[in-house]
XYZ file of C-alpha atoms in Angstrom:
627
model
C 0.000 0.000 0.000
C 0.802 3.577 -0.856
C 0.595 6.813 1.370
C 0.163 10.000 -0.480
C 0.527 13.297 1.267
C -2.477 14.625 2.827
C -1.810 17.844 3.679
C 0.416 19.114 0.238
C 0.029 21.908 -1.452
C -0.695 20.405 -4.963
C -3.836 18.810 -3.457
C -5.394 21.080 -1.601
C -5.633 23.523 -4.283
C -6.817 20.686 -6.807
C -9.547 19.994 -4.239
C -10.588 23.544 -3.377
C -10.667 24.033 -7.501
C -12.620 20.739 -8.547
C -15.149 21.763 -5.302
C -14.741 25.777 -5.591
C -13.833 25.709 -1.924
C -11.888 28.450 -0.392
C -8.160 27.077 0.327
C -8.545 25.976 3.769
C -6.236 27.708 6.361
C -6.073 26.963 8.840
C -6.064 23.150 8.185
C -6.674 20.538 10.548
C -4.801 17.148 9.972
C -7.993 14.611 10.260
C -8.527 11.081 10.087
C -11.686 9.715 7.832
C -14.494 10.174 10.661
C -15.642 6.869 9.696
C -18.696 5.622 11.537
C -20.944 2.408 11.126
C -24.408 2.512 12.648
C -27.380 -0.839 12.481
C -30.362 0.617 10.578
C -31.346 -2.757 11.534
C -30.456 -6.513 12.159
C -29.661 -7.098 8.177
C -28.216 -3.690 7.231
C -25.379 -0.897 8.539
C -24.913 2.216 7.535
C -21.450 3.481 6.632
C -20.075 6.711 6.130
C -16.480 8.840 6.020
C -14.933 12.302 5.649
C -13.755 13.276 2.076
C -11.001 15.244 2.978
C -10.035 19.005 1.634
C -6.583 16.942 0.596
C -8.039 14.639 -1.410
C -7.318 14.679 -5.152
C -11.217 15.440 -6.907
C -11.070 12.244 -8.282
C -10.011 9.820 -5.496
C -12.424 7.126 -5.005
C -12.406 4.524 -2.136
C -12.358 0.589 -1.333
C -14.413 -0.068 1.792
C -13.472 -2.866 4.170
C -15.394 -5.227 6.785
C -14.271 -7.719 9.251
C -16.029 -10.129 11.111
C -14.761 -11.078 14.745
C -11.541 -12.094 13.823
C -11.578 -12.690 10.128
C -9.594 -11.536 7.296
C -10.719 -8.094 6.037
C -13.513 -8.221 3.089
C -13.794 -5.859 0.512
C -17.180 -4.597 -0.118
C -17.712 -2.746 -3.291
C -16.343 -4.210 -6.605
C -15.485 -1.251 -8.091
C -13.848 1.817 -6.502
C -16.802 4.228 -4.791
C -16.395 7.340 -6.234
C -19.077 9.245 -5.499
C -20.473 9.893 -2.622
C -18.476 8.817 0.674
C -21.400 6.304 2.417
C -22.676 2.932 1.650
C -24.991 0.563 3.232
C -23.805 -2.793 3.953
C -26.835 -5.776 3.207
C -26.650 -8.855 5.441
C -22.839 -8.050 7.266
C -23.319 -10.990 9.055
C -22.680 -11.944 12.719
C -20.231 -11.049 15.281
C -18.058 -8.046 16.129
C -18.098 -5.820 12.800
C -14.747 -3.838 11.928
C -15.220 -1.349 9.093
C -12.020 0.786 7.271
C -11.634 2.636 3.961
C -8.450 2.920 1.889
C -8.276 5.760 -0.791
C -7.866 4.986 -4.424
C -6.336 7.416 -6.841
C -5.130 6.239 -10.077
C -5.860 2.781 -9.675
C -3.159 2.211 -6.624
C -5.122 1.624 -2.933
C -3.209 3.722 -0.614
C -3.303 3.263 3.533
C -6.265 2.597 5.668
C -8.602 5.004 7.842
C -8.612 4.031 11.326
C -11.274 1.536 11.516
C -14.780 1.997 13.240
C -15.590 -1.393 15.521
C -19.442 -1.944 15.475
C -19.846 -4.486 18.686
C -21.673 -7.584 18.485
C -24.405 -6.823 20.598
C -24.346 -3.386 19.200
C -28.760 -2.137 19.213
C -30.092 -0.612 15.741
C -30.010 2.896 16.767
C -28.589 6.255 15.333
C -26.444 7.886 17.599
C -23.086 6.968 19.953
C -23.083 6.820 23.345
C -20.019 8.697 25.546
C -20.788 8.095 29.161
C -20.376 11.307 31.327
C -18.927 12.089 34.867
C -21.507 14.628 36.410
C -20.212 16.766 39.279
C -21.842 16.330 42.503
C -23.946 18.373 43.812
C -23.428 21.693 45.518
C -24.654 24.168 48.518
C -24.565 27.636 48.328
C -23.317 29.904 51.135
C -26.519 30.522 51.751
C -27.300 26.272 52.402
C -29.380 26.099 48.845
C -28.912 22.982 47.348
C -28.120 22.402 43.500
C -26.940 20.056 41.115
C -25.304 20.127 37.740
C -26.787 19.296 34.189
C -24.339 18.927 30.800
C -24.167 22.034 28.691
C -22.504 23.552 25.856
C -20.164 21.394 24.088
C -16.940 21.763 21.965
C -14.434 19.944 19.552
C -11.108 19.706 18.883
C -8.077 16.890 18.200
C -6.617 17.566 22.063
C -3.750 14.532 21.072
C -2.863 15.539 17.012
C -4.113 11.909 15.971
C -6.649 13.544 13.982
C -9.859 12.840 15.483
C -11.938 14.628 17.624
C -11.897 14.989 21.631
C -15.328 16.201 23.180
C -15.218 19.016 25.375
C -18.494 20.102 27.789
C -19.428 22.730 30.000
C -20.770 21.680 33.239
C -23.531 24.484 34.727
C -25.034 24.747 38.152
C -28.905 24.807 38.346
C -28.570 27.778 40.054
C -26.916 29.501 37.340
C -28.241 33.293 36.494
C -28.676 35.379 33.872
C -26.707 38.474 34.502
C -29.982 40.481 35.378
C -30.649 37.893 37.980
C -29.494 38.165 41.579
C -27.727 35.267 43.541
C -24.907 33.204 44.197
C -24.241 30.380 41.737
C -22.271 27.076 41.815
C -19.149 26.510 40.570
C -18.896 26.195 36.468
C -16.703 22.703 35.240
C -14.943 21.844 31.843
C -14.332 18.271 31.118
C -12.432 16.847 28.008
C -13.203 13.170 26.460
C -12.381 10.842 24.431
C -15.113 9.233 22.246
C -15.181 5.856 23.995
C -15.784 7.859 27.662
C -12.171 8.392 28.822
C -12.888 11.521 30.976
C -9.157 12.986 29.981
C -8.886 16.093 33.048
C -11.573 18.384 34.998
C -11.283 21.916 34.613
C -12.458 24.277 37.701
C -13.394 27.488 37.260
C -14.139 28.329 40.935
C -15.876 30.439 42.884
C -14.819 34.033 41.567
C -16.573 32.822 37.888
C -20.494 33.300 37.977
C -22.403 30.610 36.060
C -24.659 31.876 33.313
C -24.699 32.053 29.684
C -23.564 35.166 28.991
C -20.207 34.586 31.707
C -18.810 31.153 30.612
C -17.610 31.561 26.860
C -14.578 28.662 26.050
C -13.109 28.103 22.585
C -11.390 25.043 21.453
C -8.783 25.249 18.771
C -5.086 24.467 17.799
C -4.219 28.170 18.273
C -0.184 27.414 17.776
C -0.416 25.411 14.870
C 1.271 22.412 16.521
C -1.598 19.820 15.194
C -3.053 19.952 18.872
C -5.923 21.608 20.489
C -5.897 24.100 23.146
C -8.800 25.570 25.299
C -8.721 29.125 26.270
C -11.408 30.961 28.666
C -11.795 33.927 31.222
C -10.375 32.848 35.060
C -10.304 34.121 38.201
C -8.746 33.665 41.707
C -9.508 30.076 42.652
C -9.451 28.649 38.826
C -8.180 24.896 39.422
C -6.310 23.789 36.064
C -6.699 20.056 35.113
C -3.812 18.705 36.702
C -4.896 20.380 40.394
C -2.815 23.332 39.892
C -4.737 26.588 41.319
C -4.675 30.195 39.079
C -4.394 33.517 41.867
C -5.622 33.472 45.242
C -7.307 29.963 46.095
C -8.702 31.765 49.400
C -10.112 34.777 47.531
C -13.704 35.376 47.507
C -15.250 38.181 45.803
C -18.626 37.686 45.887
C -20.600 40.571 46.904
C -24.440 39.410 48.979
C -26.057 39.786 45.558
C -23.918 37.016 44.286
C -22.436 39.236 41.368
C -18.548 39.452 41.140
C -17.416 43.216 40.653
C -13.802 43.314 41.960
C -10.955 41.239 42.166
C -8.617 39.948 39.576
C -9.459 38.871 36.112
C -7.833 36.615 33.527
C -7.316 35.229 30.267
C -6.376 31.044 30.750
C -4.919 29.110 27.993
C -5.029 25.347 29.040
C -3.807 22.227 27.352
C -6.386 20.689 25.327
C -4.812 16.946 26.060
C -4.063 17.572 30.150
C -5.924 20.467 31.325
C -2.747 22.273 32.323
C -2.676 26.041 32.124
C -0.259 27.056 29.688
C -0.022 30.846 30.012
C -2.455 33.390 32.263
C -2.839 36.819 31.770
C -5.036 40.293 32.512
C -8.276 39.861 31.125
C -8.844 42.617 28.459
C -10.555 45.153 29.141
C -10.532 45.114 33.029
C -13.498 46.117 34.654
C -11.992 49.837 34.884
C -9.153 51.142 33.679
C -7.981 52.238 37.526
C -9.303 49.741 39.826
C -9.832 46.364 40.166
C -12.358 47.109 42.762
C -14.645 49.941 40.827
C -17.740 51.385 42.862
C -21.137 51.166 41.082
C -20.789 54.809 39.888
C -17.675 54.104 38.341
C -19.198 50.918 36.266
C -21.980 52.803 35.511
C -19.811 55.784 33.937
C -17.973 52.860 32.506
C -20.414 50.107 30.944
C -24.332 51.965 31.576
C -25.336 49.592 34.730
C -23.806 49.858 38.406
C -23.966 45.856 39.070
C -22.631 44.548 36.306
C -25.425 43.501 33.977
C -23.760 45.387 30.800
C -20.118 45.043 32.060
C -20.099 40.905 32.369
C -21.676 39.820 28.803
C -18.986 38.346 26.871
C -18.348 36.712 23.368
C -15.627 34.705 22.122
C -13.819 32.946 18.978
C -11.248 31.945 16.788
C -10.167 33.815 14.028
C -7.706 33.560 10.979
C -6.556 37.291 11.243
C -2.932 36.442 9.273
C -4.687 34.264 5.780
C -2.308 31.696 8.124
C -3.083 30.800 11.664
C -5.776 31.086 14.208
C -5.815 33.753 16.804
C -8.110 33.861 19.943
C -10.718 36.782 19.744
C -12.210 37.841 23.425
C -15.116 39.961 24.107
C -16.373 41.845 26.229
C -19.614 44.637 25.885
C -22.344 44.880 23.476
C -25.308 46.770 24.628
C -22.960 49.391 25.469
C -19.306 49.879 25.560
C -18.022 46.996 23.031
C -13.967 45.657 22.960
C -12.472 43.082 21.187
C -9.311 41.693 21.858
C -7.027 39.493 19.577
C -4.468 37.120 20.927
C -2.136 34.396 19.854
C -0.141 31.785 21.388
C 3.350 31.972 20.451
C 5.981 29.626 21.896
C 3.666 29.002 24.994
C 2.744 33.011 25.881
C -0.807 34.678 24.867
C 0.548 37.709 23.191
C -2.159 40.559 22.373
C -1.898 40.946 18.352
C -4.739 43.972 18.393
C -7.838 45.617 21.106
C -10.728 47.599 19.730
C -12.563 49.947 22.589
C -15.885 51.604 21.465
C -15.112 54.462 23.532
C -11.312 55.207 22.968
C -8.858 55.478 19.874
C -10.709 57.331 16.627
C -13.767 59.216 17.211
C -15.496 57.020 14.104
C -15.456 53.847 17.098
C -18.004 55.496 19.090
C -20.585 54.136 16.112
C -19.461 50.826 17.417
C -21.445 51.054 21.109
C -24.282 49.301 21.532
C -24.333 47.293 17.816
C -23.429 44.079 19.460
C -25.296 40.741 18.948
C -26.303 37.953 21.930
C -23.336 35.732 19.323
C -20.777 36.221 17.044
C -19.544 34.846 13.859
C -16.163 34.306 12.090
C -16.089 34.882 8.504
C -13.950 36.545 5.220
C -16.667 39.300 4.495
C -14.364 40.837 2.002
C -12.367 38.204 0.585
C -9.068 38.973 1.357
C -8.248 35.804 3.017
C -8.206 36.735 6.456
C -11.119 36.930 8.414
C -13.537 39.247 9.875
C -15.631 39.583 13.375
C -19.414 40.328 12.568
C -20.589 41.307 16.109
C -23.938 41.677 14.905
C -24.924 45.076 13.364
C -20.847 46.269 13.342
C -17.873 44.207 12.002
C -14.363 44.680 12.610
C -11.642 43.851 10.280
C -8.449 41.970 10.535
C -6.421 44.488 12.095
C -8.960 45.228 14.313
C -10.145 48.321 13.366
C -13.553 49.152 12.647
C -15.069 47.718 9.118
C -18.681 49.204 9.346
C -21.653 50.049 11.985
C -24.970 49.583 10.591
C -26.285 51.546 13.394
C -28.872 48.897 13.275
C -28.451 48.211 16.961
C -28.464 44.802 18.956
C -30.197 41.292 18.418
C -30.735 38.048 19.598
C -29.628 35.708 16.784
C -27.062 36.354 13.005
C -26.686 34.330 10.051
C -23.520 35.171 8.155
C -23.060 32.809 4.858
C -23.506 33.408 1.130
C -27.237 32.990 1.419
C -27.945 34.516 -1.799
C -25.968 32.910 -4.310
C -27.112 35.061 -7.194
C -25.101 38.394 -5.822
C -21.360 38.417 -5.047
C -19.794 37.443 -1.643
C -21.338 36.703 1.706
C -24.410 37.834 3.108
C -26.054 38.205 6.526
C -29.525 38.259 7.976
C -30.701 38.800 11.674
C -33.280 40.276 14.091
C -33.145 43.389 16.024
C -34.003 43.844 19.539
C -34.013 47.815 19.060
C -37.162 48.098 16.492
C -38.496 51.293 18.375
C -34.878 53.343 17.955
C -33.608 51.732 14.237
C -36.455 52.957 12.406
C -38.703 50.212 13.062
C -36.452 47.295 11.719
C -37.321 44.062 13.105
C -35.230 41.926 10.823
C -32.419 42.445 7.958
C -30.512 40.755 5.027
C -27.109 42.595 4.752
C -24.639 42.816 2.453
C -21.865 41.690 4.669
C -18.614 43.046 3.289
C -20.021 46.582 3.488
C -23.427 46.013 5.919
C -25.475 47.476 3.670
C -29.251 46.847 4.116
C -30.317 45.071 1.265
C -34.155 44.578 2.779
C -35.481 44.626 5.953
C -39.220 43.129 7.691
C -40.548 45.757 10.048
C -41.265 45.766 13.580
C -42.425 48.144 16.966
C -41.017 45.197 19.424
C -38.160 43.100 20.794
C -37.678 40.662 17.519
C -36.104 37.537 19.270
C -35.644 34.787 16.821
C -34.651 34.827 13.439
C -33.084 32.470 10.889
C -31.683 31.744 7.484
C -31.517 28.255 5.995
C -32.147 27.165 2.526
C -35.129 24.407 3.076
C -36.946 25.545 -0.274
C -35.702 24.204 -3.516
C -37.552 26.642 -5.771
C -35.684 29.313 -4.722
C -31.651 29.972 -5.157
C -30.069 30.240 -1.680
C -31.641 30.565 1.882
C -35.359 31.238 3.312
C -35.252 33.860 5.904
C -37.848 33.909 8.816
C -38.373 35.822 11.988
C -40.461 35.722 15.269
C -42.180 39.770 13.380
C -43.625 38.198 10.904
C -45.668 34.589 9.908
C -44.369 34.974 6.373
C -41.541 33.093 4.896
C -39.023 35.137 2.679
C -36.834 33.560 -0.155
C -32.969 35.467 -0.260
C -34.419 38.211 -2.425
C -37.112 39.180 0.223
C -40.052 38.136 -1.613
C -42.610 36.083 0.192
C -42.838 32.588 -0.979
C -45.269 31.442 2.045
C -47.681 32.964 4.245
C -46.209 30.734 6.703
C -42.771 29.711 8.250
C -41.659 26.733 9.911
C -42.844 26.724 13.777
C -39.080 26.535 15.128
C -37.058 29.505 14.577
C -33.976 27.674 16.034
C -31.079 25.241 14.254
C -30.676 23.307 11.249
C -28.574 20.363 10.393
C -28.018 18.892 6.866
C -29.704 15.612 7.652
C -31.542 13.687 5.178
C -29.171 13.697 1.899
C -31.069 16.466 -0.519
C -29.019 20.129 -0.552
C -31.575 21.829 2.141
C -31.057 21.639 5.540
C -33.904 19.950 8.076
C -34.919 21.776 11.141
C -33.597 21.423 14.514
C -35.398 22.247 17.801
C -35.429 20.806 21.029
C -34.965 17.379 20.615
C -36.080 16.327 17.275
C -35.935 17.354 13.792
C -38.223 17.840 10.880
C -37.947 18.006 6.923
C -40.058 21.179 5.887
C -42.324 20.677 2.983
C -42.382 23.632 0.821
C -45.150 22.250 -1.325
C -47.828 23.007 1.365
C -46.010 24.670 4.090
C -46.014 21.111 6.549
C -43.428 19.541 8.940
C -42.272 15.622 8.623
C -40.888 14.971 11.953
C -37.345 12.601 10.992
C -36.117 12.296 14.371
C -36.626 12.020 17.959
C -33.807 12.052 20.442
C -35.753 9.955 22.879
C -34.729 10.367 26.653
C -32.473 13.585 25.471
C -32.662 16.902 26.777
C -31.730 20.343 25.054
C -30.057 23.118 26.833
C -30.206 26.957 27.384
C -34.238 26.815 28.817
C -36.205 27.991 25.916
C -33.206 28.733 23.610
C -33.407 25.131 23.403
C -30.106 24.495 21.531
C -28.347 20.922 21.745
C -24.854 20.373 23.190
C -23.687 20.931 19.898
C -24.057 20.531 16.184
C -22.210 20.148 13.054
C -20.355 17.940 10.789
C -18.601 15.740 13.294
C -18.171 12.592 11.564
C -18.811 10.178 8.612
C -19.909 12.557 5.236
C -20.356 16.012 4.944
C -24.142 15.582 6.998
C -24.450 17.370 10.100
C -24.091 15.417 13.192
C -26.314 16.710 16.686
C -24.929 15.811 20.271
C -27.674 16.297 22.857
C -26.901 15.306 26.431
C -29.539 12.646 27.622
C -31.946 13.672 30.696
C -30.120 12.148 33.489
C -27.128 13.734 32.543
C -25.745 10.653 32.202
C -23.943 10.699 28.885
C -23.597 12.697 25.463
C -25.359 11.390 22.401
C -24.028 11.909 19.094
C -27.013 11.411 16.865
C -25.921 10.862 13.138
C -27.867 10.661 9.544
C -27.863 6.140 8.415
C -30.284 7.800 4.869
C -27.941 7.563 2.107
C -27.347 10.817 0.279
C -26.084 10.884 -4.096
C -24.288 13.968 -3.162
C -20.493 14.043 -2.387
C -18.932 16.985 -0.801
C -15.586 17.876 0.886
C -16.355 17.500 4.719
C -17.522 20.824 6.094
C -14.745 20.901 8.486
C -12.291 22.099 5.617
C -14.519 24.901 5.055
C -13.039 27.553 7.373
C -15.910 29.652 8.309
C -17.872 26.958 9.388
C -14.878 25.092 11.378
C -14.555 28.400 13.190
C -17.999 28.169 13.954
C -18.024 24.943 15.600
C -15.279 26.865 18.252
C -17.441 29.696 18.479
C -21.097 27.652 18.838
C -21.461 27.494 22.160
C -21.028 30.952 22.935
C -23.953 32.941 24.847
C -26.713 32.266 22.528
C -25.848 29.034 20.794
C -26.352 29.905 16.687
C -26.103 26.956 14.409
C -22.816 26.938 11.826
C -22.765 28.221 8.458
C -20.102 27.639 5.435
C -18.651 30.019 3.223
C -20.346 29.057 0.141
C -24.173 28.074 -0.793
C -24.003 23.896 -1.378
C -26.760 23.897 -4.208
C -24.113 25.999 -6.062
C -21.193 22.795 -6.115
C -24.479 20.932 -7.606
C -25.288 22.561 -10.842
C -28.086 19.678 -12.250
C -29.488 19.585 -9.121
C -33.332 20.028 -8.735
C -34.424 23.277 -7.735
């Protein structure tokens, strides 16, 4: 057998040609993905990652063992097209699946290989058993307990596959409106068969809440491996027991809100849990005390007790065209900075800050334009990316792009959602309709933020989406909780009614438009007469966030370029990762060499959990397909 190199030059340009990909940098090193589930007793479903490496035209020979047996190869021919295939009657026993590529006629080394136990049920997800914390009492003597949250991904050991990172939050976690003292927040890595690899404390000086807890996952050295970074405090245990600051500090006020004290930036080892380098988080609180009175935040962030001051976003960028850098947040109904950072030879070392309210005069258009999320993405196509913070974006260098002045929202598309006009677009929902000129939703042009067409509103517009679920129309349907209508990318109506969930999406069932995901389950829209087809139920699963009702995570995980969903079940007992076993005639590069949408994975789980987006519209790859 043959190896070719995966990650050379000549081949990833081939690919991102043949596929009209963008050239994707950063690149991860990745295995296949390749995962076998029972559809039932006489059939198994197989699918694996075609890589942004591969040559166009590489095809595949796919392999099972039984027990012990020799390896049997399945397909007479080389498969080259789409990377799945469903095995009839595999027989009994342990099942051991692997794929070699093909190029040329000359089988080159296997994928790691996927072992399907023996006693292995018909069912359409993988199991990873979890380690909940136990429970907690406040100061106070209130009891609480812990439930899985947001998840991550990211290759902690450079073997290229995934590790599976998870927030663990309090019950008694607040919004930061909410008075009270919350339980300690935990960060646990694992490995896909359950080894629990370190614990992560963020003790007692981080409050639990959505808007307080933001971690990103990412190789942000370039060393093939993952690291975790997130905001610390005094007390911050490190996986390997090692405490951050003061371990006896406690700066709680009664109202349970944390207003002085030390703050920090942690980078941590994605394989051990080790902090790697600590520093000031930026911005501080205030710029001359790291115990500011109430008048002093106010002046500073608009609220005396922090409500403003602690609502932070997070993600990984590509600000060089070359390698990742960390991007923390901090501010967005008011005062708004950004900070850039990157790891070099194990120190975080600031590459840029924006501050609403210092440097030019034009940043002061940047206060208040902040979104509930964030996303990563090359608005103008210069190869290194951008930070859309919701109605403002700020460029590379970090300085301002553009303010729409369109004020904050809830939820933000970013993706080329209308195929039929150059570059990326973006569409989202404005909480501000009363001060923006009565704008409850937009479609933007997103390399200059110019409002291409709006939906109005006189209210707080809370949900809003774009996802391409109609094949009549080029690019994505738009829909928001203003309006019943349904909008095609040219904002047209093309129903009188939308889809009930105004949530996530996964590319599930093996056509170009994405299903709908919400709460547990997931349904196929029928455009023909406006109906749902339910395709999925995560039975005895749970989704997260109360009625933002977002899984643990989503995206293309594993197997073919289909979306995978990992919901934690109700008992908190384990993670499931639920994935597609309907064949698809479509083959496609997996998303995770997409840049835009790898970033987005990092970013997903960040305050209000928005579902990933590529660079480029799929039905465009596909030129014969139906519309």
């Amino acid at each position: 057998m043959r190896r070719w190199a995966r990650h050379g030059l000549w081949f990833v340009c081939l690919t991102a040609a043949a596929f009209a990909l963008p050239l994707p940098t950063p690149l991860e090193k990745l295995q296949r993905g390749l995962i076998a589930l029972k559809q039932d007793k006489d059939h198994v479903f197989v699918s694996w990652r075609l890589l942004g490496s591969d040559p166009a035209y590489a095809a595949f020979n796919l392999y099972r063992s039984n027990g012990d047996a020799a390896p049997v190869k399945l397909n007479p021919a080389p498969l080259s097209g789409p990377t799945c295939y469903t095995d009839a009657h595999p027989g009994e026993g342990a099942l051991r699946y692997f794929v070699r590529p093909v190029l040329a006629g000359t089988e080159y080394d296997a994928s790691d290989a996927f072992l399907l136990a023996a006693d292995a049920p018909a069912r359409p997800y993988l199991e990873i058993p979890l380690q909940c914390p136990p429970d907690g009492v406040t100061p106070k003597g209130e009891s609480y307990s812990y439930t899985a949250n947001d998840g991550s991904v990211g290759d902690a050991d450079g073997d290229g596959a995934y590790e599976y990172f998870v927030k663990w939050t309090p019950t008694n976690a607040k919004d930061n409106s909410q008075r009270g003292v919350t339980g300690n927040v935990y960060l646990d890595a694992y490995r896909l068969d359950g080894t629990r690899l370190w614990r992560i404390d963020l003790g007692r000086n981080i409050r639990a809440g959505a808007h307080y807890t933001q971690f990103i996952v990412f190789d942000f050295d370039g060393d093939g491996r993952a690291e975790l970074a997130c905001k610390t405090a005094d007390g911050t245990v490190d996986g390997t027991g090692k405490v951050i600051g003061d371990d006896a500090a406690d700066h709680r006020n009664p109202a349970g809100y944390i207003l002085r004290g030390p703050e920090f930036l942690t980078i941590f080892n994605g394989l051990t849990g080790a902090a790697i380098d600590t520093v000031p988080y930026l911005p501080s609180r205030h710029p001359d005390t790291t115990a500011p009175t109430p008048e002093q935040l106010q002046q500073v962030w608009g609220d005396g007790y922090g409500n403003r001051m602690d609502r932070y976003l997070a993600g990984a960028a590509c600000l060089d065209g070359k390698s990742a850098s960390l991007i923390m947040c901090r501010g967005y109904y008011t005062r708004t900075c950004l900070a850039a950072w990157d790891l070099h030879e194990g120190k975080l070392v600031k590459r840029w800050f924006f501050d609403s309210a210092a440097g030019p005069e034009s940043n002061r258009a940047y206060a208040g334009q902040g979104d509930h999320t964030l996303t990563i993405a090359d608005v103008d196509g210069d190869g290194r990316d951008e930070i859309v913070y919701g109605a403002m974006t700020i460029d590379d260098d970090g300085r301002g792009l553009y303010s729409t002045r369109l004020q904050h929202g809830d939820a933000l598309h970013v993706s080329d959602l209308d195929p039929t006009r150059p570059g990326l677009e973006s569409f989202s929902p404005h909480e501000d309709s009363k001060t923006n000129g009565h704008i409850g939703a937009s479609f933007r042009d997103a390399r200059t933020g110019e409002v291409l067409w709006t939906t109005p509103a006189d209210f707080d517009v809370g949900r809003g989406v774009a996802f391409d679920i109609d094949p009549r129309y080029p690019g994505a349907e738009c829909w928001a909780s203003n309006s019943a209508k349904l909008y095609n990318a040219k904002g047209k109506v093309v129903a009188d009614k939308h889809p009930r969930s105004t949530n996530f999406a996964v590319w599930w069932d093996g056509d170009l438009q994405r299903e709908l995901l919400d709460r547990t389950s997931i349904t196929k829209w029928n455009w023909a007469d406006s109906t749902e087809t339910r395709l999925l139920t995560a039975e005895d699963c749970a989704s997260n966030n109360g009625t933002k009702s977002n899984p643990v995570l989503s995206g293309d995980i594993l197997g073919d370029w289909r979306e995978e969903v990992i919901f934690r079940t109700a008992d908190n007992s384990a993670l499931r990762i639920y994935s597609t076993t309907i064949p698809t005639p479509y083959r496609l590069v997996t998303l995770l060499h997409d840049r835009q949408y790898r970033f987005a994975l990092a970013w997903q789980n960040v305050a209000y959990n928005q579902p990933p987006h590529p660079s480029f519209d799929l039905t465009s790859k596909f030129p014969k397909a139906a519309r």
